[in-house]
């Protein structure tokens, strides 16, 4: 037994551990496979913070600025807000700001936004200086994003077109019959811009559009696309978008293949969407029809979780913050209070490392590998690590495997990347006749970072199944 393990357990702890192993583990019926808990994470797995200020009037969309703060639009307040990661709020007004809708960090160190009813594009420096750009082709602009060409690209909901504006204010406009009520827009992994056709112009239904930086437009339609609102480039090389009337989140490859993922019943108002630091997609559940609100999370394989909190009410925009959390804009504080709002922050609570075990059947000769499973209680936005090593408990049951006879003593560090919840660590097993039906390999997990330690003193138990009947 290692000195660290002895120190961690203490005398009474070692006696109890011996009792646990001899009384319970020796009597276990041999499992056929290693098991770990399953099921969706609960809302207790996250921590939600809420920030209010009298200047927040229907905050709509939000982005991380070049200054390390969050910037958001107050669509009914005709202003641009800024909030630091510690919660300090600043409000900026200007006569040219008129129903600001979308907002994005620009290529020039400033923040750019759309004036939905002002028919213009705004620019605000990190010190609060506002510049306004108008052009006859700009008509109720909605979404905006920085393109791969160093310009800003935006959607014109009013005249069914896609606009482009340089940092110097030069505007270009692109039209196509397939464009219908465009709202969200994002730079794709293929060097093009992708946008959502939220409305229907009578010829083309709800769809996803693509425009190259040269202005070539393609359209992708599918029956599962219903009033698509926001869109973002995913960590898997695809585009992910929200169906605000369909209760689902869509995934589209750059070749146009579409997959639809349904969310929970009653959640049919998905709005903003963003990639989290955990490699999952996070989105706002904005549902004014059923009154069910929350922040949703979907992994790239389609596993969905909704996180509800009393402070979350009509969330709209969402973005990954510079502090490793997700930040979102709440349109209202409560029902019937349109001239209010808040900015929310959501992150995972500290997870717990929970070791389990594994099973391997011995071979006749040579060596085999025993993979010990270790899990996290829920995902983390941060990288989680824990040290581990095999241990032999002196005085415990004789079903314990013997180091250097039944297996090679080993150890190391197990690492959970952000978003991961299951990992394995290998133990080399010496193949031979055990002289009994099975033996146990015990591993100790300890010294976790960005997590707590759970299980029986952080122990994992691996079963060696004898190769002879």
Coordinates of C-alpha atoms in Angstrom, one line a residue:
X1 CA 0.0 0.0 0.0
X2 CA 1.5 3.4 -1.0
X3 CA 2.3 6.0 1.7
X4 CA -0.1 8.5 0.0
X5 CA -2.9 5.9 0.1
X6 CA -2.2 5.1 3.8
X7 CA -2.2 8.8 4.7
X8 CA -5.4 9.4 2.8
X9 CA -7.3 6.6 4.5
X10 CA -5.9 6.7 8.0
X11 CA -6.0 3.7 10.4
X12 CA -9.7 3.5 10.9
X13 CA -10.3 4.1 7.1
X14 CA -8.0 1.2 6.2
X15 CA -9.8 -1.1 8.7
X16 CA -13.2 -0.2 7.2
X17 CA -11.8 -0.6 3.6
X18 CA -10.6 -4.1 4.5
X19 CA -14.1 -4.9 5.8
X20 CA -15.7 -3.5 2.7
X21 CA -13.6 -5.6 0.4
X22 CA -13.8 -8.8 2.4
X23 CA -17.4 -8.6 3.3
X24 CA -18.9 -7.2 0.1
X25 CA -16.6 -7.6 -2.9
X26 CA -15.7 -11.2 -2.3
X27 CA -19.4 -12.0 -2.3
X28 CA -20.1 -10.2 -5.6
X29 CA -21.6 -12.2 -8.4
X30 CA -19.3 -11.7 -11.3
X31 CA -20.6 -9.1 -13.7
X32 CA -20.6 -9.7 -17.5
X33 CA -19.6 -6.2 -18.3
X34 CA -18.4 -3.0 -16.6
X35 CA -21.2 -0.6 -15.9
X36 CA -21.5 3.1 -15.3
X37 CA -24.4 5.3 -14.5
X38 CA -26.5 6.7 -17.3
X39 CA -29.1 9.4 -17.7
X40 CA -29.4 13.1 -18.4
X41 CA -27.8 15.6 -16.2
X42 CA -30.0 17.5 -13.9
X43 CA -30.3 21.3 -13.5
X44 CA -28.3 20.9 -10.3
X45 CA -25.3 20.2 -12.5
X46 CA -25.0 23.8 -13.5
X47 CA -24.7 27.1 -11.8
X48 CA -26.8 30.0 -13.2
X49 CA -26.1 33.6 -12.3
X50 CA -28.3 36.6 -13.2
X51 CA -27.4 40.2 -13.6
X52 CA -29.9 43.0 -13.8
X53 CA -29.6 46.7 -14.4
X54 CA -32.2 49.5 -15.0
X55 CA -30.6 50.1 -18.4
X56 CA -31.3 46.6 -19.6
X57 CA -34.4 47.0 -21.8
X58 CA -35.2 43.8 -23.7
X59 CA -31.7 42.6 -24.2
X60 CA -31.8 40.6 -27.5
X61 CA -28.4 39.2 -28.7
X62 CA -25.0 39.0 -27.1
X63 CA -21.4 38.6 -28.1
X64 CA -17.9 38.5 -26.6
X65 CA -16.1 41.7 -27.4
X66 CA -12.4 42.2 -28.2
X67 CA -11.9 43.7 -24.7
X68 CA -12.8 40.6 -22.8
X69 CA -16.3 41.9 -21.8
X70 CA -19.7 40.9 -23.1
X71 CA -21.6 43.2 -25.4
X72 CA -25.4 43.1 -26.0
X73 CA -28.2 44.9 -27.7
X74 CA -31.1 46.5 -25.9
X75 CA -33.7 46.3 -28.7
X76 CA -36.4 48.2 -26.8
X77 CA -33.9 50.5 -25.0
X78 CA -32.2 51.7 -28.2
X79 CA -28.8 51.2 -26.6
X80 CA -25.8 48.9 -26.5
X81 CA -24.9 47.3 -23.2
X82 CA -21.5 46.0 -21.9
X83 CA -21.1 43.7 -18.9
X84 CA -17.8 42.5 -17.5
X85 CA -17.4 39.0 -16.3
X86 CA -17.6 40.3 -12.8
X87 CA -21.0 41.9 -13.5
X88 CA -20.3 45.6 -14.0
X89 CA -22.7 47.1 -16.5
X90 CA -22.2 50.1 -18.8
X91 CA -24.8 51.4 -21.2
X92 CA -24.2 53.3 -24.4
X93 CA -26.7 55.4 -26.2
X94 CA -26.7 57.4 -29.5
X95 CA -29.4 59.0 -31.6
X96 CA -28.5 56.6 -34.5
X97 CA -29.2 53.4 -32.4
X98 CA -32.7 52.2 -33.3
X99 CA -33.9 48.8 -32.2
X100 CA -30.5 47.2 -32.3
X101 CA -30.8 43.4 -32.9
X102 CA -27.7 41.4 -33.6
X103 CA -24.1 42.1 -32.4
X104 CA -20.7 40.7 -33.2
X105 CA -17.0 41.4 -32.6
X106 CA -15.6 43.0 -35.7
X107 CA -12.3 42.5 -37.5
X108 CA -11.1 46.0 -36.5
X109 CA -11.2 45.8 -32.7
X110 CA -14.7 47.3 -32.4
X111 CA -18.1 45.8 -32.0
X112 CA -20.7 45.9 -34.9
X113 CA -24.5 45.7 -34.7
X114 CA -27.6 45.9 -36.8
X115 CA -30.2 48.6 -36.3
X116 CA -33.3 46.6 -37.2
X117 CA -35.7 49.5 -37.4
X118 CA -33.0 52.1 -38.2
X119 CA -32.1 50.4 -41.5
X120 CA -28.5 50.8 -40.8
X121 CA -25.3 49.1 -39.5
X122 CA -23.7 50.4 -36.3
X123 CA -20.2 50.3 -35.0
X124 CA -19.2 51.0 -31.4
X125 CA -15.6 51.2 -30.1
X126 CA -14.7 49.6 -26.9
X127 CA -14.6 53.1 -25.4
X128 CA -18.2 53.7 -26.5
X129 CA -17.8 55.8 -29.6
X130 CA -20.7 55.0 -32.1
X131 CA -20.6 55.3 -35.9
X132 CA -23.6 54.7 -38.1
X133 CA -23.6 53.4 -41.7
X134 CA -26.6 53.7 -44.0
X135 CA -27.2 52.6 -47.5
X136 CA -30.4 52.2 -49.6
X137 CA -29.9 48.5 -49.8
X138 CA -29.9 48.1 -46.0
X139 CA -33.5 47.1 -45.0
X140 CA -34.3 45.9 -41.4
X141 CA -31.0 44.2 -41.0
X142 CA -31.1 41.3 -38.5
X143 CA -28.1 39.0 -38.1
X144 CA -24.4 40.1 -38.5
X145 CA -21.1 38.3 -38.3
X146 CA -17.5 38.8 -39.3
X147 CA -16.6 37.0 -42.5
X148 CA -13.4 35.2 -43.6
X149 CA -12.7 38.1 -45.9
X150 CA -12.3 40.6 -43.1
X151 CA -15.7 42.3 -43.8
X152 CA -19.0 42.2 -41.9
X153 CA -21.8 40.2 -43.4
X154 CA -25.5 40.7 -42.5
X155 CA -29.0 39.7 -43.3
X156 CA -31.6 42.1 -44.6
X157 CA -35.0 40.8 -43.4
X158 CA -36.8 43.7 -45.1
X159 CA -35.7 43.2 -48.7
X160 CA -34.7 39.5 -48.7
X161 CA -31.0 40.0 -49.3
X162 CA -27.5 39.5 -47.8
X163 CA -25.4 42.5 -47.2
X164 CA -21.7 43.1 -46.8
X165 CA -19.9 46.1 -45.3
X166 CA -16.2 46.7 -45.0
X167 CA -14.6 48.2 -41.9
X168 CA -14.4 51.4 -43.9
X169 CA -18.2 51.4 -44.4
X170 CA -18.4 50.3 -48.1
X171 CA -21.7 48.4 -48.6
X172 CA -22.5 45.6 -51.1
X173 CA -25.8 43.8 -51.5
X174 CA -26.6 40.3 -52.8
X175 CA -30.1 39.1 -53.8
X176 CA -31.5 35.7 -54.9
X177 CA -35.1 34.3 -55.2
X178 CA -34.3 31.7 -52.6
X179 CA -33.6 34.2 -49.8
X180 CA -36.7 34.5 -47.6
X181 CA -36.7 36.5 -44.4
X182 CA -33.1 35.9 -43.5
X183 CA -32.2 36.3 -39.9
X184 CA -29.1 34.5 -38.5
X185 CA -25.7 34.4 -40.3
X186 CA -22.4 32.8 -39.5
X187 CA -19.0 32.1 -41.0
X188 CA -18.8 28.5 -42.0
X189 CA -15.8 26.1 -41.9
X190 CA -15.7 26.1 -45.7
X191 CA -14.9 29.8 -46.1
X192 CA -18.4 30.8 -47.0
X193 CA -21.2 32.5 -45.0
X194 CA -24.3 30.5 -44.0
X195 CA -27.6 32.0 -43.1
X196 CA -31.2 31.1 -42.0
X197 CA -34.2 31.8 -44.1
X198 CA -36.7 32.3 -41.3
X199 CA -39.7 33.4 -43.4
X200 CA -41.3 32.1 -46.5
X201 CA -41.7 34.2 -49.7
X202 CA -44.3 31.9 -51.2
X203 CA -41.9 30.1 -53.5
X204 CA -39.3 28.7 -51.1
X205 CA -40.0 27.4 -47.7
X206 CA -37.9 27.7 -44.6
X207 CA -34.3 26.8 -45.5
X208 CA -30.6 27.3 -44.9
X209 CA -28.7 29.5 -47.3
X210 CA -25.0 29.7 -48.3
X211 CA -23.2 32.6 -49.9
X212 CA -19.6 32.7 -50.9
X213 CA -17.5 35.8 -50.4
X214 CA -17.8 36.3 -54.2
X215 CA -21.6 36.4 -53.8
X216 CA -22.7 33.0 -55.1
X217 CA -25.8 31.8 -53.4
X218 CA -27.0 28.3 -52.7
X219 CA -30.1 27.1 -50.9
X220 CA -30.8 24.0 -48.9
X221 CA -34.4 23.1 -48.0
X222 CA -35.7 20.2 -45.9
X223 CA -39.1 19.4 -44.3
X224 CA -37.5 19.4 -40.8
X225 CA -36.5 23.1 -41.1
X226 CA -39.1 25.3 -39.5
X227 CA -38.5 29.0 -39.0
X228 CA -34.7 28.6 -38.5
X229 CA -33.5 31.5 -36.4
X230 CA -29.8 31.3 -35.4
X231 CA -26.9 29.5 -36.9
X232 CA -23.3 28.8 -35.9
X233 CA -20.3 26.8 -37.0
X234 CA -20.0 23.7 -34.9
X235 CA -16.9 22.0 -33.5
X236 CA -17.5 19.0 -35.9
X237 CA -17.1 21.0 -39.1
X238 CA -20.9 21.3 -39.6
X239 CA -23.4 24.1 -39.3
X240 CA -25.8 24.0 -36.4
X241 CA -29.1 26.0 -36.3
X242 CA -32.2 26.4 -34.2
X243 CA -35.7 25.7 -35.5
X244 CA -37.7 28.3 -33.6
X245 CA -41.1 26.8 -34.5
X246 CA -40.1 23.2 -34.6
X247 CA -38.8 22.3 -31.2
X248 CA -35.6 21.1 -32.6
X249 CA -32.0 21.8 -33.4
X250 CA -30.6 21.1 -36.9
X251 CA -27.2 20.1 -38.2
X252 CA -26.1 20.6 -41.7
X253 CA -22.9 19.5 -43.3
X254 CA -21.1 21.8 -45.8
X255 CA -22.4 19.4 -48.5
X256 CA -26.0 20.1 -47.5
X257 CA -26.8 16.9 -45.6
X258 CA -29.3 17.7 -42.8
X259 CA -30.0 16.0 -39.5
X260 CA -32.7 17.1 -37.1
X261 CA -32.6 16.6 -33.3
X262 CA -35.9 17.0 -31.4
X263 CA -35.7 18.7 -28.0
X264 CA -38.0 18.0 -25.0
X265 CA -41.8 18.2 -25.5
X266 CA -43.0 21.8 -25.0
X267 CA -39.7 23.4 -25.8
X268 CA -40.4 24.7 -29.3
X269 CA -38.9 28.2 -29.3
X270 CA -35.2 27.7 -29.8
X271 CA -33.4 31.0 -30.5
X272 CA -29.7 31.8 -30.2
X273 CA -27.0 29.0 -30.4
X274 CA -23.3 28.9 -29.7
X275 CA -20.5 26.5 -29.2
X276 CA -19.5 26.1 -25.6
X277 CA -15.9 25.5 -24.3
X278 CA -17.0 21.9 -23.6
X279 CA -17.4 21.2 -27.3
X280 CA -21.2 21.0 -27.1
X281 CA -23.8 23.4 -28.6
X282 CA -25.7 25.6 -26.2
X283 CA -29.0 27.3 -27.1
X284 CA -31.7 29.5 -25.7
X285 CA -35.2 27.9 -25.1
X286 CA -37.4 30.9 -25.7
X287 CA -40.9 29.7 -25.6
X288 CA -43.6 32.3 -25.0
X289 CA -46.4 29.8 -25.9
X290 CA -46.0 27.2 -23.1
X291 CA -44.0 29.3 -20.6
X292 CA -41.2 26.8 -20.5
X293 CA -37.8 28.5 -20.6
X294 CA -34.3 27.3 -20.2
X295 CA -30.9 26.9 -21.6
X296 CA -30.4 23.9 -23.8
X297 CA -27.3 21.8 -24.5
X298 CA -26.8 19.3 -27.3
X299 CA -23.7 17.3 -28.0
X300 CA -22.6 16.7 -31.5
X301 CA -24.0 13.2 -31.3
X302 CA -27.5 14.6 -30.4
X303 CA -27.7 14.1 -26.7
X304 CA -30.0 16.9 -25.4
X305 CA -30.3 18.4 -21.9
X306 CA -32.4 21.4 -20.8
X307 CA -31.4 23.5 -17.8
X308 CA -34.2 25.5 -16.2
X309 CA -33.8 28.1 -13.5
X310 CA -36.3 30.6 -12.1
X311 CA -34.1 33.5 -13.3
X312 CA -34.2 32.3 -16.9
X313 CA -37.1 34.0 -18.7
X314 CA -37.3 34.4 -22.4
X315 CA -33.6 33.9 -23.2
X316 CA -32.7 34.9 -26.7
X317 CA -29.0 35.3 -27.6
X318 CA -26.2 33.2 -26.2
X319 CA -22.4 33.2 -26.6
X320 CA -19.3 31.7 -25.1
X321 CA -17.7 34.1 -22.7
X322 CA -14.0 34.7 -22.1
X323 CA -14.3 33.2 -18.7
X324 CA -15.2 29.7 -19.8
X325 CA -18.9 30.1 -19.2
X326 CA -21.9 30.7 -21.4
X327 CA -23.6 34.1 -21.3
X328 CA -27.1 34.8 -22.5
X329 CA -29.6 37.7 -22.9
X330 CA -33.1 37.5 -21.3
X331 CA -35.7 39.6 -23.0
X332 CA -37.7 40.1 -19.9
X333 CA -37.4 39.6 -16.1
X334 CA -41.0 38.3 -15.9
X335 CA -44.2 38.1 -17.9
X336 CA -45.7 41.4 -18.7
X337 CA -42.5 43.4 -18.1
X338 CA -41.2 44.2 -21.6
X339 CA -39.2 47.2 -20.4
X340 CA -36.9 45.0 -18.4
X341 CA -34.4 42.2 -18.9
X342 CA -31.2 40.7 -17.6
X343 CA -28.0 39.0 -18.6
X344 CA -27.4 35.5 -17.5
X345 CA -24.4 33.3 -17.0
X346 CA -24.4 29.5 -16.9
X347 CA -21.6 27.1 -16.2
X348 CA -21.2 23.6 -14.9
X349 CA -20.9 23.1 -11.2
X350 CA -17.7 21.4 -10.0
X351 CA -18.0 17.7 -11.1
X352 CA -17.0 14.6 -9.1
X353 CA -14.6 12.0 -10.4
X354 CA -16.3 8.6 -9.9
X355 CA -14.1 5.5 -10.5
X356 CA -15.8 2.3 -11.5
X357 CA -13.9 -0.6 -12.9
X358 CA -13.7 -3.2 -15.7
X359 CA -13.5 -6.9 -16.6
X360 CA -11.1 -8.9 -18.6
X361 CA -10.8 -12.7 -19.2
X362 CA -7.3 -14.0 -18.8
X363 CA -5.6 -15.5 -21.8
X364 CA -3.5 -18.7 -21.7
X365 CA -0.1 -16.9 -22.1
X366 CA 1.3 -13.5 -22.5
X367 CA -0.5 -10.4 -21.3
X368 CA -4.0 -8.8 -21.6
X369 CA -5.2 -5.3 -21.0
X370 CA -7.7 -4.5 -18.2
X371 CA -9.4 -1.2 -18.9
X372 CA -10.7 0.5 -15.8
X373 CA -13.6 2.9 -16.4
X374 CA -13.6 6.3 -14.5
X375 CA -16.4 8.8 -15.0
X376 CA -17.3 12.4 -14.2
X377 CA -20.7 13.1 -12.4
X378 CA -21.4 15.6 -15.2
X379 CA -19.4 17.4 -17.9
X380 CA -17.1 20.3 -17.2
X381 CA -16.1 23.4 -19.1
X382 CA -12.6 22.8 -17.9
X383 CA -10.1 20.0 -18.3
X384 CA -10.3 17.7 -15.4
X385 CA -7.4 15.4 -14.3
X386 CA -6.8 12.9 -11.5
X387 CA -3.7 10.9 -10.6
X388 CA -4.1 7.1 -10.2
X389 CA -2.1 4.0 -9.3
X390 CA -2.8 0.4 -8.6
X391 CA -2.7 -0.6 -4.9
X392 CA -2.6 -3.8 -2.8
X393 CA -4.6 -3.7 0.4
X394 CA -2.7 -5.6 3.1
X395 CA -5.0 -7.8 5.1
X396 CA -7.9 -7.7 2.8
X397 CA -9.6 -10.6 1.0
X398 CA -7.5 -13.2 -0.8
X399 CA -9.4 -12.4 -4.0
X400 CA -7.1 -9.5 -4.5
X401 CA -4.8 -9.8 -7.5
X402 CA -1.1 -9.9 -6.6
X403 CA 1.2 -7.2 -8.1
X404 CA 3.9 -8.6 -10.4
X405 CA 2.2 -12.0 -10.4
X406 CA -1.3 -11.3 -11.7
X407 CA -0.7 -7.8 -13.1
X408 CA 2.0 -5.2 -13.6
X409 CA 1.7 -2.3 -11.0
X410 CA 1.1 1.0 -12.8
X411 CA -0.4 4.4 -12.6
X412 CA -0.5 7.8 -14.2
X413 CA -2.9 10.7 -14.9
X414 CA -6.4 10.4 -16.3
X415 CA -7.5 13.4 -18.3
X416 CA -11.1 14.5 -19.1
X417 CA -11.2 17.1 -21.9
X418 CA -14.0 19.7 -21.6
X419 CA -17.3 18.0 -22.2
X420 CA -16.0 14.4 -21.7
X421 CA -17.5 12.3 -18.9
X422 CA -16.0 8.8 -19.4
X423 CA -12.4 7.7 -19.7
X424 CA -10.5 4.5 -19.1
X425 CA -7.0 3.7 -17.8
X426 CA -5.1 0.5 -18.7
X427 CA -3.6 -2.1 -16.5
X428 CA -1.4 -4.9 -18.0
X429 CA -2.6 -8.3 -16.8
X430 CA -0.3 -11.4 -16.7
X431 CA -2.2 -14.3 -18.3
X432 CA -2.2 -17.5 -16.3
X433 CA -4.4 -19.8 -14.2
X434 CA -5.5 -17.7 -11.2
X435 CA -6.4 -20.8 -9.2
X436 CA -9.8 -19.3 -8.4
X437 CA -12.8 -18.0 -10.5
X438 CA -11.7 -14.4 -10.4
X439 CA -9.5 -11.8 -8.7
X440 CA -9.7 -8.1 -8.1
X441 CA -7.3 -5.4 -9.2
X442 CA -7.7 -2.3 -7.1
X443 CA -6.7 1.2 -8.3
X444 CA -6.7 4.4 -6.3
X445 CA -7.7 7.7 -7.9
X446 CA -6.7 10.9 -6.1
X447 CA -5.5 14.5 -6.4
X448 CA -8.2 15.7 -8.8
X449 CA -8.0 19.1 -10.5
X450 CA -11.1 21.1 -11.3
X451 CA -13.2 18.3 -9.6
X452 CA -13.9 16.5 -6.4
X453 CA -13.3 12.8 -5.7
X454 CA -16.2 10.3 -5.2
X455 CA -16.8 6.6 -5.0
X456 CA -15.3 4.4 -2.2
X457 CA -12.3 6.5 -1.3
X458 CA -11.7 7.0 -5.0
X459 CA -11.2 3.3 -5.7
X460 CA -11.8 1.4 -8.9
X461 CA -12.2 -2.4 -8.9
X462 CA -11.2 -4.5 -11.9
X463 CA -12.2 -8.2 -12.3
X464 CA -9.7 -10.7 -13.7
X465 CA -11.7 -13.7 -14.9
X466 CA -9.9 -17.0 -14.8
X467 CA -9.2 -18.6 -18.1
X468 CA -9.9 -22.1 -16.7
X469 CA -13.4 -23.3 -15.6

